[in-house]
JSON list of C-alpha atoms in Angstrom, two decimals:
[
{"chain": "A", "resi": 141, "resn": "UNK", "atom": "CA", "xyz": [0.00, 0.00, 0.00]},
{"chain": "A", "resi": 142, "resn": "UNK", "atom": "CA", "xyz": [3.08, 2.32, 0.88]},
{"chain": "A", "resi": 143, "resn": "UNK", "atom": "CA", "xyz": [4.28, 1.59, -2.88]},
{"chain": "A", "resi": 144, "resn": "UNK", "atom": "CA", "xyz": [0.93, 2.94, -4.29]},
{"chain": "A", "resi": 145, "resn": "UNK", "atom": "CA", "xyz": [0.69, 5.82, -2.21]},
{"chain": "A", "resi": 146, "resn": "UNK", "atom": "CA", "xyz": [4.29, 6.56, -3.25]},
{"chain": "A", "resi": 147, "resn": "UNK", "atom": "CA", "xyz": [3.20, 5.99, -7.04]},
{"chain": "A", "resi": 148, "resn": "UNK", "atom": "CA", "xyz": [-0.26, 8.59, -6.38]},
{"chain": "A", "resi": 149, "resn": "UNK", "atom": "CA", "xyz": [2.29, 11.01, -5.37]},
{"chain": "A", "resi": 150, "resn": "UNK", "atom": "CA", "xyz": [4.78, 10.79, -8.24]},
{"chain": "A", "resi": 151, "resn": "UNK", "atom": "CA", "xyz": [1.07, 10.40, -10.57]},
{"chain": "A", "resi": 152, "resn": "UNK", "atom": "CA", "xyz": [-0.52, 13.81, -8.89]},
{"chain": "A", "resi": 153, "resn": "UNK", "atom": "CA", "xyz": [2.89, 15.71, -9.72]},
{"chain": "A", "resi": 154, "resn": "UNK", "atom": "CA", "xyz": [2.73, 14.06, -13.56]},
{"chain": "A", "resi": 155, "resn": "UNK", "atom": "CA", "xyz": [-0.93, 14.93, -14.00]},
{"chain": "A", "resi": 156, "resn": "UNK", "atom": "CA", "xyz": [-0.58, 18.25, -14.81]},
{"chain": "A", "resi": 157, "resn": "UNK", "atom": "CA", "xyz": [1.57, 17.76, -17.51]},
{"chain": "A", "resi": 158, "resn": "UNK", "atom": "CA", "xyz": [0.02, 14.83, -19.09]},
{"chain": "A", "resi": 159, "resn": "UNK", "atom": "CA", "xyz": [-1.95, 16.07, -22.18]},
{"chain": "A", "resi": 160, "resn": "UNK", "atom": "CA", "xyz": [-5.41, 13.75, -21.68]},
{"chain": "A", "resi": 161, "resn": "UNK", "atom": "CA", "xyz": [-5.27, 11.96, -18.28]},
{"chain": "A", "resi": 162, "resn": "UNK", "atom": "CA", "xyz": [-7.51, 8.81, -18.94]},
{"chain": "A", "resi": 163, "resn": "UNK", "atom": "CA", "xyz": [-10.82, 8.95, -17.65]},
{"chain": "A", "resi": 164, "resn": "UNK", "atom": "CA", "xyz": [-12.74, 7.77, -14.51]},
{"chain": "A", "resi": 165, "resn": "UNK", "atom": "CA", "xyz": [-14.04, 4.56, -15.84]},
{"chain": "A", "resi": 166, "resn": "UNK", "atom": "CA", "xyz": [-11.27, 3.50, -17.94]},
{"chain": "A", "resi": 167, "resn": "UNK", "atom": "CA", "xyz": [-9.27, 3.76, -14.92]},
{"chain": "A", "resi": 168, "resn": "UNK", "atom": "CA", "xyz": [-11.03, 1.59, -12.97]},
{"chain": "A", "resi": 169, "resn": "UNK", "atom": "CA", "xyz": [-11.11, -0.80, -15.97]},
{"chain": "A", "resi": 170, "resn": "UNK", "atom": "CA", "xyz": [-7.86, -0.97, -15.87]},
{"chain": "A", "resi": 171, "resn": "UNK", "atom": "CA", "xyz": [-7.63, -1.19, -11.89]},
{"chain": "A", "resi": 172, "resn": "UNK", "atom": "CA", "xyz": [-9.91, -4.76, -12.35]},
{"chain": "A", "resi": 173, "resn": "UNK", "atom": "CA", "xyz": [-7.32, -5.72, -14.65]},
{"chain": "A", "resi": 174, "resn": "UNK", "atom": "CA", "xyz": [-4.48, -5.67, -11.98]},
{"chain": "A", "resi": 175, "resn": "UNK", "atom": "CA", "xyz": [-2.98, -2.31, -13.33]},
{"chain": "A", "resi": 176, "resn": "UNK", "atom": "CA", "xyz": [-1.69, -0.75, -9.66]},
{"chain": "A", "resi": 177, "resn": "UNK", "atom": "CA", "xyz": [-0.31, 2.45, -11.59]},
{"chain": "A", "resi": 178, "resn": "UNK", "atom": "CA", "xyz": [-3.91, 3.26, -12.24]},
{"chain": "A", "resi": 179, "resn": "UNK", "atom": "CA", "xyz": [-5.36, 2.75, -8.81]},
{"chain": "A", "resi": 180, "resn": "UNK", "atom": "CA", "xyz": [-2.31, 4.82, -7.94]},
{"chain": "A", "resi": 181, "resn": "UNK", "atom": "CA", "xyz": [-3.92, 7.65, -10.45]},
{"chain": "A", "resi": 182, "resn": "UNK", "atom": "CA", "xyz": [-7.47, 7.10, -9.30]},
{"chain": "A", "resi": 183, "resn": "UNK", "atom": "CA", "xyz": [-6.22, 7.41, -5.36]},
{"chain": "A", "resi": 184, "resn": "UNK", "atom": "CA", "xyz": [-4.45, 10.65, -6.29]},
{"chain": "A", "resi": 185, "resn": "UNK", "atom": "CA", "xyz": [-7.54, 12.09, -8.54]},
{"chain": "A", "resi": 186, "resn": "UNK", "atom": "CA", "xyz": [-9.85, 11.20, -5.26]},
{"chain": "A", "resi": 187, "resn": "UNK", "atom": "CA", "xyz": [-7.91, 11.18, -1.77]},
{"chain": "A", "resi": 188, "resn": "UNK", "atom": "CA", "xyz": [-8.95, 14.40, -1.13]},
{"chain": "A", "resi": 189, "resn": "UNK", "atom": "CA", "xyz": [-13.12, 14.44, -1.39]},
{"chain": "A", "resi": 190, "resn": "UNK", "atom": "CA", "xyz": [-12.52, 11.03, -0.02]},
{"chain": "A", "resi": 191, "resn": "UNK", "atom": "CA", "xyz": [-10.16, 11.92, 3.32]},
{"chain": "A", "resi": 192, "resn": "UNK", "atom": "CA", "xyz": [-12.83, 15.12, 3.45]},
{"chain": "A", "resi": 193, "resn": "UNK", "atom": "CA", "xyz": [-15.97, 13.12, 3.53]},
{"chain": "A", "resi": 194, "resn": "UNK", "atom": "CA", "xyz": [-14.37, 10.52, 6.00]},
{"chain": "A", "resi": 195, "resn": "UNK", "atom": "CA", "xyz": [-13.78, 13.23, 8.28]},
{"chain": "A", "resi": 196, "resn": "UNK", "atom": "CA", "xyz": [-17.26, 13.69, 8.70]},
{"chain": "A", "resi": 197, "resn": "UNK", "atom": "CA", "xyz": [-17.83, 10.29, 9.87]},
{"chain": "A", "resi": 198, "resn": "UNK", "atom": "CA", "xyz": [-14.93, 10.60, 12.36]},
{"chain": "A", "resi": 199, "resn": "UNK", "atom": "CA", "xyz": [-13.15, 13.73, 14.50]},
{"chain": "A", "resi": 200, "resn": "UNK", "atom": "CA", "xyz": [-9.73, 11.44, 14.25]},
{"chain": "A", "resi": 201, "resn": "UNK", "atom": "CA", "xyz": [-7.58, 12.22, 11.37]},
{"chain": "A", "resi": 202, "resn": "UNK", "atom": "CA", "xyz": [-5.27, 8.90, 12.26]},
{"chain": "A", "resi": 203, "resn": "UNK", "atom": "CA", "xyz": [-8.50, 7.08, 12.11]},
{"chain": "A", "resi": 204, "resn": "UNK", "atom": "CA", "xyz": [-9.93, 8.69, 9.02]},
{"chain": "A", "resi": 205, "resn": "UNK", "atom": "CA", "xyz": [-6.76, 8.19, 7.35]},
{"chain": "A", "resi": 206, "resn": "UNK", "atom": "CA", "xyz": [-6.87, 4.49, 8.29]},
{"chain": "A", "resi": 207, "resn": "UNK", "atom": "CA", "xyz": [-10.36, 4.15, 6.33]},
{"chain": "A", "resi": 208, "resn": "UNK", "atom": "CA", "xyz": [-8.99, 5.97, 3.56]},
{"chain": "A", "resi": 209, "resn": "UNK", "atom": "CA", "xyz": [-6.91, 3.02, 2.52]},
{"chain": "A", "resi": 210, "resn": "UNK", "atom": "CA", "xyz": [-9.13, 0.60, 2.93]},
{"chain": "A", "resi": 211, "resn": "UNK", "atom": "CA", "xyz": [-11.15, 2.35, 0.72]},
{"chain": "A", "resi": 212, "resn": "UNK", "atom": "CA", "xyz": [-8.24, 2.23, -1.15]},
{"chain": "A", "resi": 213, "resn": "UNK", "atom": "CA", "xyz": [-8.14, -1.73, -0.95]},
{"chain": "A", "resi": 214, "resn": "UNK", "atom": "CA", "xyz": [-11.39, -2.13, -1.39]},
{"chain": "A", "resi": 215, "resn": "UNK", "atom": "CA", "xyz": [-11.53, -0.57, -4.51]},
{"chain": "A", "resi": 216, "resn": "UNK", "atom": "CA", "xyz": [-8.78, -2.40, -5.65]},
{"chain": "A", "resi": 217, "resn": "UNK", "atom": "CA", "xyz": [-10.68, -5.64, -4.98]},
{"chain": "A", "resi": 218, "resn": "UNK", "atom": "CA", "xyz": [-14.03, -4.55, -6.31]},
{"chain": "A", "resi": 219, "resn": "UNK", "atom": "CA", "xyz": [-13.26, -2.80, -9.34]},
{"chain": "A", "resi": 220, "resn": "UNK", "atom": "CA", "xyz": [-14.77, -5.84, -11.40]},
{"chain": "A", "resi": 221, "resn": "UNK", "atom": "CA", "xyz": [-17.71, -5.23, -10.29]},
{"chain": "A", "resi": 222, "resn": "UNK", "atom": "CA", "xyz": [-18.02, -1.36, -11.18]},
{"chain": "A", "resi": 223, "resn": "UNK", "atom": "CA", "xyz": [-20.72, -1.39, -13.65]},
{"chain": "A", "resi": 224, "resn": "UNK", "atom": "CA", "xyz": [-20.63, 2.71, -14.56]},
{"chain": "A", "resi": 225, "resn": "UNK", "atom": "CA", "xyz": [-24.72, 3.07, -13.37]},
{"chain": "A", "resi": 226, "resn": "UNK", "atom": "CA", "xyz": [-22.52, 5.67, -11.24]},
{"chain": "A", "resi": 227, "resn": "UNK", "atom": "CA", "xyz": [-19.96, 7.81, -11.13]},
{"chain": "A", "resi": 228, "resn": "UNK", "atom": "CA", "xyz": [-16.64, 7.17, -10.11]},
{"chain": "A", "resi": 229, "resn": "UNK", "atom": "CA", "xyz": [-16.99, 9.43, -7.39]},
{"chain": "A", "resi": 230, "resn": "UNK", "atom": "CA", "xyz": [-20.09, 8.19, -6.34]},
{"chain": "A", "resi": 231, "resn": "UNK", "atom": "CA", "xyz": [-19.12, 4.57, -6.55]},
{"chain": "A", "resi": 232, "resn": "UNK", "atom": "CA", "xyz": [-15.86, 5.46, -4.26]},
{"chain": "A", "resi": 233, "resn": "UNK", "atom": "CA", "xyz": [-17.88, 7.74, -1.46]},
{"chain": "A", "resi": 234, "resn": "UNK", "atom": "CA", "xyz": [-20.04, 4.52, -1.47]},
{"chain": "A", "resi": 235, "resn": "UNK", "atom": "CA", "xyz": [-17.13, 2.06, -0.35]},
{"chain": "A", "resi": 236, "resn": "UNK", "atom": "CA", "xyz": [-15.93, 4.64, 2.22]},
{"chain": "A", "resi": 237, "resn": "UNK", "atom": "CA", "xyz": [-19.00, 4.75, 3.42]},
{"chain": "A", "resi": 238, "resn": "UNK", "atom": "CA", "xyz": [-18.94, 1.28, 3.98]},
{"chain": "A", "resi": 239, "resn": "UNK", "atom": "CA", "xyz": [-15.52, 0.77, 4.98]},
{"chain": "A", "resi": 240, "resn": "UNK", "atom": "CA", "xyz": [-16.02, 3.99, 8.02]},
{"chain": "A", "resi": 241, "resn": "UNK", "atom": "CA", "xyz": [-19.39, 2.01, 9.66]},
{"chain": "A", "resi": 242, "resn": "UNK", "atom": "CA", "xyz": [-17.62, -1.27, 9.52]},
{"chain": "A", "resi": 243, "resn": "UNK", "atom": "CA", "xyz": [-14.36, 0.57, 11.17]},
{"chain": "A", "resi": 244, "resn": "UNK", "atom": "CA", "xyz": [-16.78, 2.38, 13.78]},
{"chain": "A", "resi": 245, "resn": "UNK", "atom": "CA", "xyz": [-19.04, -0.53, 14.73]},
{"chain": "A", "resi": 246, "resn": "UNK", "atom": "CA", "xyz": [-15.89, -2.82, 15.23]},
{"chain": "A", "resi": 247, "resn": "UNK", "atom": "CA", "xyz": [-14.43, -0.18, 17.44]},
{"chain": "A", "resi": 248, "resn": "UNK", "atom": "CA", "xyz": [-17.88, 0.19, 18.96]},
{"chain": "A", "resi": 249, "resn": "UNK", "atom": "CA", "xyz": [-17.44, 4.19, 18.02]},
{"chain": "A", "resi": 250, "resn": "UNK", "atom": "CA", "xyz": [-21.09, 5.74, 18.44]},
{"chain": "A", "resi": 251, "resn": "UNK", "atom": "CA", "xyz": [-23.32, 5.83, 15.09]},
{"chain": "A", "resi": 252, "resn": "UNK", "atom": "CA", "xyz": [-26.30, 7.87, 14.43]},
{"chain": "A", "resi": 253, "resn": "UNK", "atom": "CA", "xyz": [-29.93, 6.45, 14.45]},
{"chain": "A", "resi": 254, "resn": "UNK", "atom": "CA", "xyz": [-30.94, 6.43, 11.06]},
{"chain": "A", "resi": 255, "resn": "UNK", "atom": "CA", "xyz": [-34.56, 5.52, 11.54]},
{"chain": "A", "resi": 256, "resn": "UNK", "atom": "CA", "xyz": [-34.89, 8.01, 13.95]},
{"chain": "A", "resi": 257, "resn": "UNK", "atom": "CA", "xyz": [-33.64, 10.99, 11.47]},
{"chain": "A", "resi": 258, "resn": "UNK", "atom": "CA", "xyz": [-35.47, 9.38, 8.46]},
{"chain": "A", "resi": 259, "resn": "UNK", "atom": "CA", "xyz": [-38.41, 10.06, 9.87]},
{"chain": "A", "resi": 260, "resn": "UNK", "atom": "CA", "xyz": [-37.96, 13.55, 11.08]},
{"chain": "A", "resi": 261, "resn": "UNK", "atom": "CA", "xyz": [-40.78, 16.22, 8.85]},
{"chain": "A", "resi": 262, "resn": "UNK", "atom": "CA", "xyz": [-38.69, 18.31, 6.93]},
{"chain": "A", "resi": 263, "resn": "UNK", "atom": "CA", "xyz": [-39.66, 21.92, 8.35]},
{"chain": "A", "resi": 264, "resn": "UNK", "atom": "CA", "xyz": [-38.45, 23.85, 5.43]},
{"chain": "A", "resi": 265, "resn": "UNK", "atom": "CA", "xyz": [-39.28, 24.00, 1.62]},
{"chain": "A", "resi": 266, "resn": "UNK", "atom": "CA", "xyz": [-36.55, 22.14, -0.48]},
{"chain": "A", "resi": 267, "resn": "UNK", "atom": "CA", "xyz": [-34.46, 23.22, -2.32]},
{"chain": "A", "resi": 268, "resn": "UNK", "atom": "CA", "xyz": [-33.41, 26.30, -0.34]},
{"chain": "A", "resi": 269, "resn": "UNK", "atom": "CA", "xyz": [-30.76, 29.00, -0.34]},
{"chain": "A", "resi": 270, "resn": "UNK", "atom": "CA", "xyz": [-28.16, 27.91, 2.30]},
{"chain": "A", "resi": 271, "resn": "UNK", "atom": "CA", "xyz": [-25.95, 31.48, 2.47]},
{"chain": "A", "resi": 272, "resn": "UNK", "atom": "CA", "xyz": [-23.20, 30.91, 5.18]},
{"chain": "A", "resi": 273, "resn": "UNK", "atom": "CA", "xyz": [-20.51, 33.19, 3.60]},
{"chain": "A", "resi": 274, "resn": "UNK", "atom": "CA", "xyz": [-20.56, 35.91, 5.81]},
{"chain": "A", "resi": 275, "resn": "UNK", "atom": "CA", "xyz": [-19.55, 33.18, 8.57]},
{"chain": "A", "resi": 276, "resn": "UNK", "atom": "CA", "xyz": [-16.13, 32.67, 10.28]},
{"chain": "A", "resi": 277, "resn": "UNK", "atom": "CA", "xyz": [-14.65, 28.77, 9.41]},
{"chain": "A", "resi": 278, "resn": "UNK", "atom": "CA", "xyz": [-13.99, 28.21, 12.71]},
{"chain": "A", "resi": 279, "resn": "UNK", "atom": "CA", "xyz": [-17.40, 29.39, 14.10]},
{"chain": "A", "resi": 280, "resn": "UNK", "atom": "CA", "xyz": [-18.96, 27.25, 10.92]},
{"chain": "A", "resi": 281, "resn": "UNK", "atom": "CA", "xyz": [-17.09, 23.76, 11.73]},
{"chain": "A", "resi": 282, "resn": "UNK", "atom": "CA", "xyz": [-17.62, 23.93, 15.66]},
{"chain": "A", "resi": 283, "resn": "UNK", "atom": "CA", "xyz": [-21.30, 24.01, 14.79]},
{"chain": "A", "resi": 284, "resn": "UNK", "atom": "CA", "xyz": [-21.32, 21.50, 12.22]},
{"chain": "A", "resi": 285, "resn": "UNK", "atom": "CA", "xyz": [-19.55, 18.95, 14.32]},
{"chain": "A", "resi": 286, "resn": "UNK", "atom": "CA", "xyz": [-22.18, 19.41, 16.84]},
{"chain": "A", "resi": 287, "resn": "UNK", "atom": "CA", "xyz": [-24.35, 17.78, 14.33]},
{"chain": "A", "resi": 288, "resn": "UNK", "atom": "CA", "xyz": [-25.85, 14.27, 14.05]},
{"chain": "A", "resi": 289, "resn": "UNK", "atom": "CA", "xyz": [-23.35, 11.98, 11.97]},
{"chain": "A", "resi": 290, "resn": "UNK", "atom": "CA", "xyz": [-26.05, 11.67, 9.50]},
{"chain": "A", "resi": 291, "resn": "UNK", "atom": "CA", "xyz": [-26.85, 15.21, 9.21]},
{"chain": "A", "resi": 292, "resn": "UNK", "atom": "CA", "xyz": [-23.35, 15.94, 9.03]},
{"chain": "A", "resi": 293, "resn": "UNK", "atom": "CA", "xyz": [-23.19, 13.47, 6.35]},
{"chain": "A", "resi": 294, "resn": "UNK", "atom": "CA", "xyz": [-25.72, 14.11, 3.88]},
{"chain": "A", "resi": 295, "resn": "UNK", "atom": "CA", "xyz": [-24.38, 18.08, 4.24]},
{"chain": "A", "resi": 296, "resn": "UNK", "atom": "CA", "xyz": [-20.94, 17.11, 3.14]},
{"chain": "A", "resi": 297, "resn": "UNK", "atom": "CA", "xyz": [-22.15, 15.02, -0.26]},
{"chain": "A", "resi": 298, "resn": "UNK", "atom": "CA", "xyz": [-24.46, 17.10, -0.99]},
{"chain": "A", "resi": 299, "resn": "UNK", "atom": "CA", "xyz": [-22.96, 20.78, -0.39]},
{"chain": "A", "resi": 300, "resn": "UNK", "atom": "CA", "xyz": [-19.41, 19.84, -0.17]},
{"chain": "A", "resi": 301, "resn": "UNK", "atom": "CA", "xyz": [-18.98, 17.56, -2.49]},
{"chain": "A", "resi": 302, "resn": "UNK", "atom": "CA", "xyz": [-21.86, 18.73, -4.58]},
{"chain": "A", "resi": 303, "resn": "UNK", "atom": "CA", "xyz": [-23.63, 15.26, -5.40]},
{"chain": "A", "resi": 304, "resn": "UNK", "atom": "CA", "xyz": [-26.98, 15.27, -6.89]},
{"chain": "A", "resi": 305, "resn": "UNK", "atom": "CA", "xyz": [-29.92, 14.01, -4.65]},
{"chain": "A", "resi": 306, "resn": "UNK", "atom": "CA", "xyz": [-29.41, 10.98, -7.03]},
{"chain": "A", "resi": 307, "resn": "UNK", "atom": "CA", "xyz": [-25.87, 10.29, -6.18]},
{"chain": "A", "resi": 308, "resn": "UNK", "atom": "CA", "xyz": [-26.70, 10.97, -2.30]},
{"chain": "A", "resi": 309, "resn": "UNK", "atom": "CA", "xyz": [-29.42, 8.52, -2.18]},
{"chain": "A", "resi": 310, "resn": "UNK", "atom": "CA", "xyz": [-27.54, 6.27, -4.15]},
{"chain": "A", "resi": 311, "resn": "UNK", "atom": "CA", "xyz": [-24.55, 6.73, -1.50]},
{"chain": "A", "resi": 312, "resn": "UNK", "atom": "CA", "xyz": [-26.73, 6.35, 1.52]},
{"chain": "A", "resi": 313, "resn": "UNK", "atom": "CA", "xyz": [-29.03, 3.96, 0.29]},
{"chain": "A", "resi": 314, "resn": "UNK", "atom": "CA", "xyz": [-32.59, 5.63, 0.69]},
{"chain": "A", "resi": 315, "resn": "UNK", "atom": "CA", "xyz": [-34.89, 7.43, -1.17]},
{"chain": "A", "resi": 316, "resn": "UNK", "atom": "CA", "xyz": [-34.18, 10.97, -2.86]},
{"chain": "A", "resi": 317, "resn": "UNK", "atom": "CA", "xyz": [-37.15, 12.09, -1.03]},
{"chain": "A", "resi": 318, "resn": "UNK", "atom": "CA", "xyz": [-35.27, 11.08, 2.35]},
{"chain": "A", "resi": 319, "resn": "UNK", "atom": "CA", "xyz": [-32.77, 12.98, 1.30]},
{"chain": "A", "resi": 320, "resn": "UNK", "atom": "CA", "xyz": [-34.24, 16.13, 0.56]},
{"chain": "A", "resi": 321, "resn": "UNK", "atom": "CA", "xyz": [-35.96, 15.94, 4.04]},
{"chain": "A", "resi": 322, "resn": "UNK", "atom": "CA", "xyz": [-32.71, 15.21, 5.76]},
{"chain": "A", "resi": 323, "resn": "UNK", "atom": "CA", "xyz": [-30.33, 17.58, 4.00]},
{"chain": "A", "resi": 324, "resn": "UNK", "atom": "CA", "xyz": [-33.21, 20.01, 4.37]},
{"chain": "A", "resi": 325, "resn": "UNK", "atom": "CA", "xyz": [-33.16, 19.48, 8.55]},
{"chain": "A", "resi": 326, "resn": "UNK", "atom": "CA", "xyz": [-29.41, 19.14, 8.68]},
{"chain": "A", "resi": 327, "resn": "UNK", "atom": "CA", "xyz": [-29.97, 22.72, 7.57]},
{"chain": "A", "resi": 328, "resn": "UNK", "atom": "CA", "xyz": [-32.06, 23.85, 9.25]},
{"chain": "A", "resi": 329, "resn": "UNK", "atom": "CA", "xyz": [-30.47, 22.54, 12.72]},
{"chain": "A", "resi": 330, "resn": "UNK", "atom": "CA", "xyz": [-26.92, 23.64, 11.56]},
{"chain": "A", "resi": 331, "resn": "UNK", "atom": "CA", "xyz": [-28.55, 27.25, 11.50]},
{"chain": "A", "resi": 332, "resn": "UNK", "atom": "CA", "xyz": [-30.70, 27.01, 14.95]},
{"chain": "A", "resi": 333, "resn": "UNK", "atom": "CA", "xyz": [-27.03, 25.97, 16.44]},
{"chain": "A", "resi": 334, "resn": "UNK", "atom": "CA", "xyz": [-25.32, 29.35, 14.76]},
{"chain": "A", "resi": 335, "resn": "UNK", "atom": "CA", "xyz": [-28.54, 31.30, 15.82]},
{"chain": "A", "resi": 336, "resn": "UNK", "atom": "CA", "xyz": [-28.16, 29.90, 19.39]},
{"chain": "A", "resi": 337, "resn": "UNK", "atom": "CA", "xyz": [-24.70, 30.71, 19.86]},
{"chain": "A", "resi": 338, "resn": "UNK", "atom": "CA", "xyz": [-24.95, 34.25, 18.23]},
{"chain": "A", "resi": 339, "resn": "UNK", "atom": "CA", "xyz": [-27.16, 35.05, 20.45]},
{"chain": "A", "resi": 340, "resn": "UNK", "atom": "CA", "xyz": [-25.40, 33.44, 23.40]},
{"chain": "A", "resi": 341, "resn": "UNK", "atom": "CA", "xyz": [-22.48, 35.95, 22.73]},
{"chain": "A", "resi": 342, "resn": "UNK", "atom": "CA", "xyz": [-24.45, 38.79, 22.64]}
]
């Protein structure tokens, strides 16, 4: 694994000088083939929304890091199975998903109750304007972490990583209607928790 994160390196300093870089799915193509110089590619195109989305799931950087590759690994191994119905993205953010609640649930690291926030009534019309700019980072991230796992979940596919409600559902495996109600409460509780403290300061 050292040798491929070693080869993603020497791959993300090539890539800007490579005239076409191959695309997503031939990558993985290749990756179910055995080619490791193209899993090294695809790790350096995607370690980054990847190690940001896993730090949702997780405060611990060590931790997330550990998930990372066996994202990585799992990838590796499941590449034959990637039938493009997704993006590669999408199809990645899915194994880390995977890969984190395995990691947490052996660890016994609280999850979120995701019956209980499925079937919270969205209180707000969907979509919405979600304007945040005029916010400090720091004062931004201390309220998001105070958020439910899966409301700080569905916030980071589908604002920070900008998936469609398609890809989200796809990702966590319910309908786009759940999503739009969740995304639209993770919202809406993300602001009570900036109101709250805003006015706690004042």
């Amino acid at each position: 694994m050292e040798q491929i994160c070693v080869a993603a390196e020497e791959t993300e300093r090539m890539s800007s000088t490579t005239p076409s870089a191959r695309d997503d799915q031939s990558l993985v193509a290749n990756i179910a083939a055995g080619d490791r110089e193209a899993l090294a590619e695809l790790y350096a195109r995607y370690q980054q929304p990847l190690y940001s989305y896993l730090l949702q799931l997780t405060p611990d950087h060590g931790l997330a890091e550990e998930m990372l590759q066996d994202t990585l690994v799992a990838a590796w191994k499941s590449a034959r199975s990637f039938e493009g119905r997704s993006s590669v993205l999408t199809w990645l953010i899915g194994i880390a998903r995977r890969q984190a609640h395995n990691t947490l649930r052996q660890r016994k690291l609280p999850l979120a109750d995701e019956a209980e926030l499925a079937c919270v009534a969205s209180t707000e019309p969907e979509p919405e304007a979600f304007a945040l700019n005029s916010l400090a980072r720091e004062e931004l991230v201390a309220a998001f972490r105070q958020l439910p796992a899966l409301h700080r979940e569905v916030l980071a596919l589908a604002l920070v990583q900008e998936l469609s409600y398609e890809e989200t559902a796809t990702i966590l495996g319910v309908p786009i209607g759940t999503v739009k109600s969740r995304l639209s409460n993770a919202k809406h509780t993300l602001r009570a928790l900036l109101i709250a403290k805003e006015e706690a300061e004042s």
